[in-house]
């Protein structure tokens, strides 16, 4: 699969807005999808945020494999990055966000106090790719519908300041994707999760990727969801056909409607109906980086 190019005008504008407003905030809260933490991490973000204090929230942790989330927490902690798993829908972990921000900002508060600067509300910028749950988390923190939410990428369109209690103000920002996905696997993971729009990649190819991954990493969950007797001996097309038949995705002549079957599979995955699934582990990225290095050396 070729490099996926997608950088709409509003995404370029969003990056400029984040860069221009960064000096107004004390800390950046970066939201990553717990099911694909590094694939959902904008590689431009480090350049944009630079040395600003940062807290990572692993959103949608209720949909992710708990054991793998533990591995991701250790991965980020080893890099000295503060991380907190969050389930915005139920509110689990949301009440820890403000205290965690205060811990991250403790050195800044101490420096201000030493200079005799009167304490004020600390200001936060919330960043992340589309559909990672920014609006839902902000509304939970604000305890009101302070932002527009939706299941389509890019629903949050403009920046706004939102007060949270007596101690924090949040600058919400539009979701930022990056210009292209050089690694097709990253694009596929994002497509499976629903982070990029459906028209960017063919839905059947996205579902085929999901099936191949599930058959390898979560075969029991796949078999239980679709009442399959076996997945190991079936290729991805055969799996799609079996699921399509069981779900009545048939067209004239009894053939499987692949697009309808693909929609069912992806909808089930995104809703957590197949189970708590994580699309990548830290070790996957280490392997991919190693393979990339070998490829580079082979060209020398």
PDB file of C-alpha atoms in Angstrom:
ATOM      1  CA  UNK A   1       0.000   0.000   0.000  1.00  0.00           C
ATOM      2  CA  UNK A   2       1.337   3.425  -0.932  1.00  0.00           C
ATOM      3  CA  UNK A   3       1.891   6.348   1.446  1.00  0.00           C
ATOM      4  CA  UNK A   4      -1.437   7.809   2.556  1.00  0.00           C
ATOM      5  CA  UNK A   5      -1.661  11.548   1.918  1.00  0.00           C
ATOM      6  CA  UNK A   6      -4.223  13.595   3.813  1.00  0.00           C
ATOM      7  CA  UNK A   7      -3.739  17.085   5.123  1.00  0.00           C
ATOM      8  CA  UNK A   8      -6.931  19.155   4.654  1.00  0.00           C
ATOM      9  CA  UNK A   9      -6.696  22.931   4.924  1.00  0.00           C
ATOM     10  CA  UNK A  10      -8.361  23.037   8.330  1.00  0.00           C
ATOM     11  CA  UNK A  11      -5.650  20.703   9.687  1.00  0.00           C
ATOM     12  CA  UNK A  12      -2.894  23.093   8.578  1.00  0.00           C
ATOM     13  CA  UNK A  13      -4.817  25.954  10.172  1.00  0.00           C
ATOM     14  CA  UNK A  14      -5.209  23.951  13.388  1.00  0.00           C
ATOM     15  CA  UNK A  15      -1.459  23.441  13.624  1.00  0.00           C
ATOM     16  CA  UNK A  16      -0.869  27.183  13.261  1.00  0.00           C
ATOM     17  CA  UNK A  17      -3.456  27.894  15.952  1.00  0.00           C
ATOM     18  CA  UNK A  18      -1.787  25.501  18.389  1.00  0.00           C
ATOM     19  CA  UNK A  19       1.656  26.994  17.730  1.00  0.00           C
ATOM     20  CA  UNK A  20       0.398  30.557  18.119  1.00  0.00           C
ATOM     21  CA  UNK A  21      -1.442  29.873  21.402  1.00  0.00           C
ATOM     22  CA  UNK A  22       1.156  27.675  23.100  1.00  0.00           C
ATOM     23  CA  UNK A  23       2.711  30.580  25.021  1.00  0.00           C
ATOM     24  CA  UNK A  24      -0.636  31.180  26.757  1.00  0.00           C
ATOM     25  CA  UNK A  25      -0.700  27.811  28.566  1.00  0.00           C
ATOM     26  CA  UNK A  26       1.250  26.199  31.393  1.00  0.00           C
ATOM     27  CA  UNK A  27       0.824  22.558  30.426  1.00  0.00           C
ATOM     28  CA  UNK A  28      -0.226  20.502  27.409  1.00  0.00           C
ATOM     29  CA  UNK A  29      -2.546  17.531  27.804  1.00  0.00           C
ATOM     30  CA  UNK A  30      -1.924  15.168  24.912  1.00  0.00           C
ATOM     31  CA  UNK A  31      -4.654  12.623  24.229  1.00  0.00           C
ATOM     32  CA  UNK A  32      -3.740   9.262  22.728  1.00  0.00           C
ATOM     33  CA  UNK A  33      -6.067   6.389  21.903  1.00  0.00           C
ATOM     34  CA  UNK A  34      -5.234   3.586  24.371  1.00  0.00           C
ATOM     35  CA  UNK A  35      -5.889   1.047  21.598  1.00  0.00           C
ATOM     36  CA  UNK A  36      -3.097   2.513  19.421  1.00  0.00           C
ATOM     37  CA  UNK A  37      -1.028   4.954  21.498  1.00  0.00           C
ATOM     38  CA  UNK A  38       1.879   5.605  19.139  1.00  0.00           C
ATOM     39  CA  UNK A  39      -0.120   5.311  15.936  1.00  0.00           C
ATOM     40  CA  UNK A  40      -2.474   7.970  17.335  1.00  0.00           C
ATOM     41  CA  UNK A  41       0.399  10.197  18.444  1.00  0.00           C
ATOM     42  CA  UNK A  42       1.042  13.020  16.016  1.00  0.00           C
ATOM     43  CA  UNK A  43       4.802  12.853  15.244  1.00  0.00           C
ATOM     44  CA  UNK A  44       4.783  16.639  14.729  1.00  0.00           C
ATOM     45  CA  UNK A  45       3.595  17.212  18.299  1.00  0.00           C
ATOM     46  CA  UNK A  46       7.038  17.112  19.917  1.00  0.00           C
ATOM     47  CA  UNK A  47       8.232  19.815  17.533  1.00  0.00           C
ATOM     48  CA  UNK A  48       5.106  21.880  18.179  1.00  0.00           C
ATOM     49  CA  UNK A  49       4.993  21.531  21.989  1.00  0.00           C
ATOM     50  CA  UNK A  50       8.779  21.502  22.519  1.00  0.00           C
ATOM     51  CA  UNK A  51       9.702  21.605  26.243  1.00  0.00           C
ATOM     52  CA  UNK A  52       6.268  22.614  27.561  1.00  0.00           C
ATOM     53  CA  UNK A  53       5.188  20.404  30.538  1.00  0.00           C
ATOM     54  CA  UNK A  54       3.009  17.586  29.267  1.00  0.00           C
ATOM     55  CA  UNK A  55       0.555  14.970  30.522  1.00  0.00           C
ATOM     56  CA  UNK A  56      -0.534  12.068  28.308  1.00  0.00           C
ATOM     57  CA  UNK A  57      -4.034  10.694  28.684  1.00  0.00           C
ATOM     58  CA  UNK A  58      -4.708   7.254  27.240  1.00  0.00           C
ATOM     59  CA  UNK A  59      -8.326   7.669  26.194  1.00  0.00           C
ATOM     60  CA  UNK A  60     -10.879   4.949  25.459  1.00  0.00           C
ATOM     61  CA  UNK A  61      -9.034   2.726  27.919  1.00  0.00           C
ATOM     62  CA  UNK A  62     -12.325   0.903  28.516  1.00  0.00           C
ATOM     63  CA  UNK A  63     -12.033  -0.463  24.957  1.00  0.00           C
ATOM     64  CA  UNK A  64      -8.355  -1.398  25.225  1.00  0.00           C
ATOM     65  CA  UNK A  65      -6.675  -4.581  26.436  1.00  0.00           C
ATOM     66  CA  UNK A  66      -5.896  -3.891  30.112  1.00  0.00           C
ATOM     67  CA  UNK A  67      -2.643  -5.862  30.113  1.00  0.00           C
ATOM     68  CA  UNK A  68      -1.334  -4.013  27.066  1.00  0.00           C
ATOM     69  CA  UNK A  69      -2.353  -0.660  28.587  1.00  0.00           C
ATOM     70  CA  UNK A  70      -0.158  -1.546  31.573  1.00  0.00           C
ATOM     71  CA  UNK A  71       2.701  -2.163  29.133  1.00  0.00           C
ATOM     72  CA  UNK A  72       2.118   1.231  27.504  1.00  0.00           C
ATOM     73  CA  UNK A  73       2.098   2.982  30.896  1.00  0.00           C
ATOM     74  CA  UNK A  74       5.481   1.447  31.652  1.00  0.00           C
ATOM     75  CA  UNK A  75       6.737   2.438  28.188  1.00  0.00           C
ATOM     76  CA  UNK A  76       5.927   6.129  28.673  1.00  0.00           C
ATOM     77  CA  UNK A  77       6.999   6.175  32.327  1.00  0.00           C
ATOM     78  CA  UNK A  78      10.442   4.888  31.341  1.00  0.00           C
ATOM     79  CA  UNK A  79      10.745   8.001  29.163  1.00  0.00           C
ATOM     80  CA  UNK A  80       9.856  10.249  32.094  1.00  0.00           C
ATOM     81  CA  UNK A  81       6.422  11.040  30.658  1.00  0.00           C
ATOM     82  CA  UNK A  82       3.435  11.347  32.980  1.00  0.00           C
ATOM     83  CA  UNK A  83       0.576   9.154  31.738  1.00  0.00           C
ATOM     84  CA  UNK A  84      -2.963   8.456  32.899  1.00  0.00           C
ATOM     85  CA  UNK A  85      -5.489   5.986  31.407  1.00  0.00           C
ATOM     86  CA  UNK A  86      -8.960   7.506  31.042  1.00  0.00           C
ATOM     87  CA  UNK A  87     -12.456   6.284  30.265  1.00  0.00           C
ATOM     88  CA  UNK A  88     -14.289   9.461  29.348  1.00  0.00           C
ATOM     89  CA  UNK A  89     -17.622   7.752  28.740  1.00  0.00           C
ATOM     90  CA  UNK A  90     -17.931   6.431  32.305  1.00  0.00           C
ATOM     91  CA  UNK A  91     -15.763   9.150  33.819  1.00  0.00           C
ATOM     92  CA  UNK A  92     -13.230   6.683  35.236  1.00  0.00           C
ATOM     93  CA  UNK A  93      -9.938   8.448  35.865  1.00  0.00           C
ATOM     94  CA  UNK A  94     -11.238  11.913  34.944  1.00  0.00           C
ATOM     95  CA  UNK A  95     -11.112  13.132  38.547  1.00  0.00           C
ATOM     96  CA  UNK A  96      -7.376  12.387  38.580  1.00  0.00           C
ATOM     97  CA  UNK A  97      -6.580  14.786  35.726  1.00  0.00           C
ATOM     98  CA  UNK A  98      -6.444  18.025  37.743  1.00  0.00           C
ATOM     99  CA  UNK A  99      -4.335  16.550  40.596  1.00  0.00           C
ATOM    100  CA  UNK A 100      -1.995  14.962  38.037  1.00  0.00           C
ATOM    101  CA  UNK A 101      -1.580  18.306  36.245  1.00  0.00           C
ATOM    102  CA  UNK A 102      -0.778  19.953  39.565  1.00  0.00           C
ATOM    103  CA  UNK A 103       1.904  17.336  40.250  1.00  0.00           C
ATOM    104  CA  UNK A 104       3.468  17.901  36.832  1.00  0.00           C
ATOM    105  CA  UNK A 105       3.363  21.678  37.384  1.00  0.00           C
ATOM    106  CA  UNK A 106       4.709  21.600  40.958  1.00  0.00           C
ATOM    107  CA  UNK A 107       8.174  22.886  39.914  1.00  0.00           C
ATOM    108  CA  UNK A 108       6.563  25.769  38.000  1.00  0.00           C
ATOM    109  CA  UNK A 109       4.350  26.684  40.961  1.00  0.00           C
ATOM    110  CA  UNK A 110       7.379  26.605  43.289  1.00  0.00           C
ATOM    111  CA  UNK A 111       9.396  28.840  40.961  1.00  0.00           C
ATOM    112  CA  UNK A 112       6.557  31.364  40.769  1.00  0.00           C
ATOM    113  CA  UNK A 113       6.131  31.392  44.532  1.00  0.00           C
ATOM    114  CA  UNK A 114       9.869  31.986  44.980  1.00  0.00           C
ATOM    115  CA  UNK A 115       9.588  35.010  42.680  1.00  0.00           C
ATOM    116  CA  UNK A 116       6.610  36.288  44.647  1.00  0.00           C
ATOM    117  CA  UNK A 117       4.196  35.718  41.765  1.00  0.00           C
ATOM    118  CA  UNK A 118       0.651  35.308  43.007  1.00  0.00           C
ATOM    119  CA  UNK A 119      -0.865  31.950  42.140  1.00  0.00           C
ATOM    120  CA  UNK A 120      -3.597  31.907  39.497  1.00  0.00           C
ATOM    121  CA  UNK A 121      -5.523  29.336  37.580  1.00  0.00           C
ATOM    122  CA  UNK A 122      -3.196  27.195  35.548  1.00  0.00           C
ATOM    123  CA  UNK A 123      -3.931  27.032  31.863  1.00  0.00           C
ATOM    124  CA  UNK A 124      -4.054  23.856  29.831  1.00  0.00           C
ATOM    125  CA  UNK A 125      -4.028  23.136  26.105  1.00  0.00           C
ATOM    126  CA  UNK A 126      -5.708  19.893  25.055  1.00  0.00           C
ATOM    127  CA  UNK A 127      -4.340  18.373  21.850  1.00  0.00           C
ATOM    128  CA  UNK A 128      -4.810  15.156  19.958  1.00  0.00           C
ATOM    129  CA  UNK A 129      -5.849  13.671  16.656  1.00  0.00           C
ATOM    130  CA  UNK A 130      -9.538  13.714  15.643  1.00  0.00           C
ATOM    131  CA  UNK A 131     -11.985  11.363  17.339  1.00  0.00           C
ATOM    132  CA  UNK A 132      -9.722  10.638  20.297  1.00  0.00           C
ATOM    133  CA  UNK A 133     -12.259  11.909  22.846  1.00  0.00           C
ATOM    134  CA  UNK A 134     -11.155  15.491  23.552  1.00  0.00           C
ATOM    135  CA  UNK A 135     -14.632  16.994  23.705  1.00  0.00           C
ATOM    136  CA  UNK A 136     -16.019  14.231  25.907  1.00  0.00           C
ATOM    137  CA  UNK A 137     -13.191  14.580  28.429  1.00  0.00           C
ATOM    138  CA  UNK A 138     -13.421  18.382  28.493  1.00  0.00           C
ATOM    139  CA  UNK A 139     -17.173  18.205  29.052  1.00  0.00           C
ATOM    140  CA  UNK A 140     -16.594  15.756  31.908  1.00  0.00           C
ATOM    141  CA  UNK A 141     -14.058  18.098  33.508  1.00  0.00           C
ATOM    142  CA  UNK A 142     -16.239  21.166  33.040  1.00  0.00           C
ATOM    143  CA  UNK A 143     -19.318  19.214  34.190  1.00  0.00           C
ATOM    144  CA  UNK A 144     -21.322  20.685  31.343  1.00  0.00           C
ATOM    145  CA  UNK A 145     -21.556  20.528  27.569  1.00  0.00           C
ATOM    146  CA  UNK A 146     -18.796  23.040  26.972  1.00  0.00           C
ATOM    147  CA  UNK A 147     -17.814  21.644  23.555  1.00  0.00           C
ATOM    148  CA  UNK A 148     -19.454  19.955  20.594  1.00  0.00           C
ATOM    149  CA  UNK A 149     -18.943  16.196  20.471  1.00  0.00           C
ATOM    150  CA  UNK A 150     -19.414  13.709  17.671  1.00  0.00           C
ATOM    151  CA  UNK A 151     -18.188  10.452  16.214  1.00  0.00           C
ATOM    152  CA  UNK A 152     -16.872  12.084  13.029  1.00  0.00           C
ATOM    153  CA  UNK A 153     -13.222  13.174  12.792  1.00  0.00           C
ATOM    154  CA  UNK A 154     -12.790  16.925  13.121  1.00  0.00           C
ATOM    155  CA  UNK A 155     -16.079  17.845  14.852  1.00  0.00           C
ATOM    156  CA  UNK A 156     -14.247  20.299  17.114  1.00  0.00           C
ATOM    157  CA  UNK A 157     -13.670  23.214  14.744  1.00  0.00           C
ATOM    158  CA  UNK A 158     -12.507  26.230  16.744  1.00  0.00           C
ATOM    159  CA  UNK A 159     -10.494  27.084  19.844  1.00  0.00           C
ATOM    160  CA  UNK A 160     -12.212  28.135  23.061  1.00  0.00           C
ATOM    161  CA  UNK A 161     -11.318  28.699  26.736  1.00  0.00           C
ATOM    162  CA  UNK A 162     -13.236  26.549  29.201  1.00  0.00           C
ATOM    163  CA  UNK A 163     -13.176  27.004  32.978  1.00  0.00           C
ATOM    164  CA  UNK A 164     -12.804  23.921  35.167  1.00  0.00           C
ATOM    165  CA  UNK A 165     -13.546  24.546  38.828  1.00  0.00           C
ATOM    166  CA  UNK A 166     -11.468  27.179  40.603  1.00  0.00           C
ATOM    167  CA  UNK A 167      -8.018  26.056  39.493  1.00  0.00           C
ATOM    168  CA  UNK A 168      -7.895  25.298  35.775  1.00  0.00           C
ATOM    169  CA  UNK A 169      -8.739  26.762  32.382  1.00  0.00           C
ATOM    170  CA  UNK A 170      -8.629  24.635  29.244  1.00  0.00           C
ATOM    171  CA  UNK A 171      -7.908  25.741  25.709  1.00  0.00           C
ATOM    172  CA  UNK A 172      -9.636  23.248  23.447  1.00  0.00           C
ATOM    173  CA  UNK A 173      -8.165  22.832  19.964  1.00  0.00           C
ATOM    174  CA  UNK A 174      -9.244  21.119  16.746  1.00  0.00           C
ATOM    175  CA  UNK A 175      -7.848  17.645  16.127  1.00  0.00           C
ATOM    176  CA  UNK A 176      -4.564  17.646  14.250  1.00  0.00           C
ATOM    177  CA  UNK A 177      -3.524  14.928  11.861  1.00  0.00           C
ATOM    178  CA  UNK A 178      -0.189  14.982  10.088  1.00  0.00           C
ATOM    179  CA  UNK A 179       0.483  15.420   6.361  1.00  0.00           C
ATOM    180  CA  UNK A 180       0.920  11.760   5.463  1.00  0.00           C
ATOM    181  CA  UNK A 181       1.269   8.282   6.909  1.00  0.00           C
ATOM    182  CA  UNK A 182       4.619   6.966   5.647  1.00  0.00           C
ATOM    183  CA  UNK A 183       3.945   3.682   7.428  1.00  0.00           C
ATOM    184  CA  UNK A 184       0.826   2.061   5.918  1.00  0.00           C
ATOM    185  CA  UNK A 185       0.296   0.095   9.145  1.00  0.00           C
ATOM    186  CA  UNK A 186      -0.200   3.342  11.069  1.00  0.00           C
ATOM    187  CA  UNK A 187      -2.790   4.455   8.528  1.00  0.00           C
ATOM    188  CA  UNK A 188      -4.617   1.136   8.803  1.00  0.00           C
ATOM    189  CA  UNK A 189      -4.673   1.225  12.607  1.00  0.00           C
ATOM    190  CA  UNK A 190      -6.068   4.748  12.532  1.00  0.00           C
ATOM    191  CA  UNK A 191      -8.672   3.721   9.963  1.00  0.00           C
ATOM    192  CA  UNK A 192      -9.751   0.706  12.030  1.00  0.00           C
ATOM    193  CA  UNK A 193     -10.191   2.945  15.088  1.00  0.00           C
ATOM    194  CA  UNK A 194     -12.211   5.499  13.095  1.00  0.00           C
ATOM    195  CA  UNK A 195      -9.695   8.334  13.479  1.00  0.00           C
ATOM    196  CA  UNK A 196      -9.502   9.037   9.746  1.00  0.00           C
ATOM    197  CA  UNK A 197     -12.451   9.461   7.443  1.00  0.00           C
ATOM    198  CA  UNK A 198     -13.872   6.415   5.711  1.00  0.00           C
ATOM    199  CA  UNK A 199     -13.298   7.702   2.211  1.00  0.00           C
ATOM    200  CA  UNK A 200      -9.519   7.842   2.700  1.00  0.00           C
ATOM    201  CA  UNK A 201      -9.128   4.044   2.579  1.00  0.00           C
ATOM    202  CA  UNK A 202     -11.423   1.353   1.092  1.00  0.00           C
ATOM    203  CA  UNK A 203     -13.606  -0.012   3.868  1.00  0.00           C
ATOM    204  CA  UNK A 204     -13.101  -3.637   2.832  1.00  0.00           C
ATOM    205  CA  UNK A 205      -9.302  -3.261   2.992  1.00  0.00           C
ATOM    206  CA  UNK A 206      -9.562  -1.737   6.462  1.00  0.00           C
ATOM    207  CA  UNK A 207     -11.797  -4.591   7.625  1.00  0.00           C
ATOM    208  CA  UNK A 208      -9.444  -7.160   6.063  1.00  0.00           C
ATOM    209  CA  UNK A 209      -6.581  -5.641   8.068  1.00  0.00           C
ATOM    210  CA  UNK A 210      -8.671  -5.802  11.252  1.00  0.00           C
ATOM    211  CA  UNK A 211      -9.605  -9.447  10.636  1.00  0.00           C
ATOM    212  CA  UNK A 212      -6.000 -10.475   9.994  1.00  0.00           C
ATOM    213  CA  UNK A 213      -4.893  -8.759  13.197  1.00  0.00           C
ATOM    214  CA  UNK A 214      -7.719 -10.194  15.309  1.00  0.00           C
ATOM    215  CA  UNK A 215      -7.172 -13.709  13.986  1.00  0.00           C
ATOM    216  CA  UNK A 216      -3.524 -13.472  15.038  1.00  0.00           C
ATOM    217  CA  UNK A 217      -3.762 -11.631  18.371  1.00  0.00           C
ATOM    218  CA  UNK A 218      -7.331 -12.186  19.601  1.00  0.00           C
ATOM    219  CA  UNK A 219      -8.641 -15.376  17.906  1.00  0.00           C
ATOM    220  CA  UNK A 220     -10.885 -16.402  20.813  1.00  0.00           C
ATOM    221  CA  UNK A 221     -12.628 -13.025  20.929  1.00  0.00           C
ATOM    222  CA  UNK A 222     -13.154 -13.146  17.157  1.00  0.00           C
ATOM    223  CA  UNK A 223     -14.593 -16.669  17.258  1.00  0.00           C
ATOM    224  CA  UNK A 224     -16.904 -15.875  20.179  1.00  0.00           C
ATOM    225  CA  UNK A 225     -18.273 -12.704  18.627  1.00  0.00           C
ATOM    226  CA  UNK A 226     -19.108 -14.256  15.271  1.00  0.00           C
ATOM    227  CA  UNK A 227     -19.728 -17.866  16.385  1.00  0.00           C
ATOM    228  CA  UNK A 228     -16.837 -19.192  14.314  1.00  0.00           C
ATOM    229  CA  UNK A 229     -15.460 -22.690  14.848  1.00  0.00           C
ATOM    230  CA  UNK A 230     -11.993 -21.852  13.560  1.00  0.00           C
ATOM    231  CA  UNK A 231      -9.947 -18.890  12.387  1.00  0.00           C
ATOM    232  CA  UNK A 232      -6.436 -20.303  12.137  1.00  0.00           C
ATOM    233  CA  UNK A 233      -7.100 -22.198   8.899  1.00  0.00           C
ATOM    234  CA  UNK A 234      -8.971 -19.353   7.179  1.00  0.00           C
ATOM    235  CA  UNK A 235      -7.458 -16.461   5.267  1.00  0.00           C
ATOM    236  CA  UNK A 236      -8.905 -12.954   5.576  1.00  0.00           C
ATOM    237  CA  UNK A 237     -11.270 -13.341   2.610  1.00  0.00           C
ATOM    238  CA  UNK A 238     -12.644 -16.606   3.974  1.00  0.00           C
ATOM    239  CA  UNK A 239     -13.098 -14.988   7.394  1.00  0.00           C
ATOM    240  CA  UNK A 240     -15.011 -12.100   5.825  1.00  0.00           C
ATOM    241  CA  UNK A 241     -17.211 -14.541   3.936  1.00  0.00           C
ATOM    242  CA  UNK A 242     -17.964 -16.616   7.042  1.00  0.00           C
ATOM    243  CA  UNK A 243     -18.900 -13.525   9.043  1.00  0.00           C
ATOM    244  CA  UNK A 244     -20.921 -12.124   6.141  1.00  0.00           C
ATOM    245  CA  UNK A 245     -22.927 -15.336   5.833  1.00  0.00           C
ATOM    246  CA  UNK A 246     -23.624 -15.531   9.561  1.00  0.00           C
ATOM    247  CA  UNK A 247     -24.766 -11.887   9.614  1.00  0.00           C
ATOM    248  CA  UNK A 248     -26.909 -12.148   6.485  1.00  0.00           C
ATOM    249  CA  UNK A 249     -24.732  -9.883   4.358  1.00  0.00           C
ATOM    250  CA  UNK A 250     -25.772 -11.507   1.102  1.00  0.00           C
ATOM    251  CA  UNK A 251     -26.582 -10.184  -2.344  1.00  0.00           C
ATOM    252  CA  UNK A 252     -28.311 -11.745  -5.329  1.00  0.00           C
ATOM    253  CA  UNK A 253     -26.981 -15.224  -6.027  1.00  0.00           C
ATOM    254  CA  UNK A 254     -26.050 -15.827  -2.401  1.00  0.00           C
ATOM    255  CA  UNK A 255     -22.710 -14.021  -2.655  1.00  0.00           C
ATOM    256  CA  UNK A 256     -21.369 -12.080   0.317  1.00  0.00           C
ATOM    257  CA  UNK A 257     -21.739  -8.296   0.348  1.00  0.00           C
ATOM    258  CA  UNK A 258     -18.187  -7.486   1.436  1.00  0.00           C
ATOM    259  CA  UNK A 259     -18.865  -3.811   2.087  1.00  0.00           C
ATOM    260  CA  UNK A 260     -21.793  -4.546   4.402  1.00  0.00           C
ATOM    261  CA  UNK A 261     -19.800  -7.235   6.223  1.00  0.00           C
ATOM    262  CA  UNK A 262     -16.879  -4.820   6.569  1.00  0.00           C
ATOM    263  CA  UNK A 263     -19.158  -2.170   8.089  1.00  0.00           C
ATOM    264  CA  UNK A 264     -20.406  -4.672  10.676  1.00  0.00           C
ATOM    265  CA  UNK A 265     -16.872  -5.749  11.637  1.00  0.00           C
ATOM    266  CA  UNK A 266     -15.542  -2.202  12.014  1.00  0.00           C
ATOM    267  CA  UNK A 267     -18.632  -0.998  13.876  1.00  0.00           C
ATOM    268  CA  UNK A 268     -18.320  -3.938  16.272  1.00  0.00           C
ATOM    269  CA  UNK A 269     -14.637  -3.224  16.849  1.00  0.00           C
ATOM    270  CA  UNK A 270     -15.143   0.490  17.513  1.00  0.00           C
ATOM    271  CA  UNK A 271     -18.004  -0.208  19.930  1.00  0.00           C
ATOM    272  CA  UNK A 272     -15.977  -2.791  21.851  1.00  0.00           C
ATOM    273  CA  UNK A 273     -18.362  -5.620  20.954  1.00  0.00           C
ATOM    274  CA  UNK A 274     -15.542  -7.939  19.893  1.00  0.00           C
ATOM    275  CA  UNK A 275     -13.800  -7.378  23.215  1.00  0.00           C
ATOM    276  CA  UNK A 276     -11.123  -5.180  24.729  1.00  0.00           C
ATOM    277  CA  UNK A 277      -8.641  -4.966  21.885  1.00  0.00           C
ATOM    278  CA  UNK A 278      -5.366  -3.059  21.512  1.00  0.00           C
ATOM    279  CA  UNK A 279      -3.968  -2.775  17.998  1.00  0.00           C
ATOM    280  CA  UNK A 280      -0.309  -2.374  18.953  1.00  0.00           C
ATOM    281  CA  UNK A 281       2.171  -3.133  21.714  1.00  0.00           C
ATOM    282  CA  UNK A 282       5.392  -1.273  22.534  1.00  0.00           C
ATOM    283  CA  UNK A 283       7.340  -4.248  21.189  1.00  0.00           C
ATOM    284  CA  UNK A 284       5.634  -3.852  17.804  1.00  0.00           C
ATOM    285  CA  UNK A 285       7.157  -0.403  17.422  1.00  0.00           C
ATOM    286  CA  UNK A 286      10.571  -1.633  18.467  1.00  0.00           C
ATOM    287  CA  UNK A 287      10.363  -4.338  15.797  1.00  0.00           C
ATOM    288  CA  UNK A 288       9.138  -1.872  13.155  1.00  0.00           C
ATOM    289  CA  UNK A 289      11.928   0.584  14.009  1.00  0.00           C
ATOM    290  CA  UNK A 290      14.453  -2.259  13.775  1.00  0.00           C
ATOM    291  CA  UNK A 291      13.126  -3.291  10.372  1.00  0.00           C
ATOM    292  CA  UNK A 292      13.303   0.315   9.174  1.00  0.00           C
ATOM    293  CA  UNK A 293      16.918   0.557  10.286  1.00  0.00           C
ATOM    294  CA  UNK A 294      17.781  -2.644   8.431  1.00  0.00           C
ATOM    295  CA  UNK A 295      16.119  -1.288   5.282  1.00  0.00           C
ATOM    296  CA  UNK A 296      18.075   1.958   5.549  1.00  0.00           C
ATOM    297  CA  UNK A 297      21.375   0.085   5.985  1.00  0.00           C
ATOM    298  CA  UNK A 298      20.610  -2.130   3.002  1.00  0.00           C
ATOM    299  CA  UNK A 299      20.551   0.981   0.828  1.00  0.00           C
ATOM    300  CA  UNK A 300      24.019   2.108   1.899  1.00  0.00           C
TER     301      UNK A 300
END
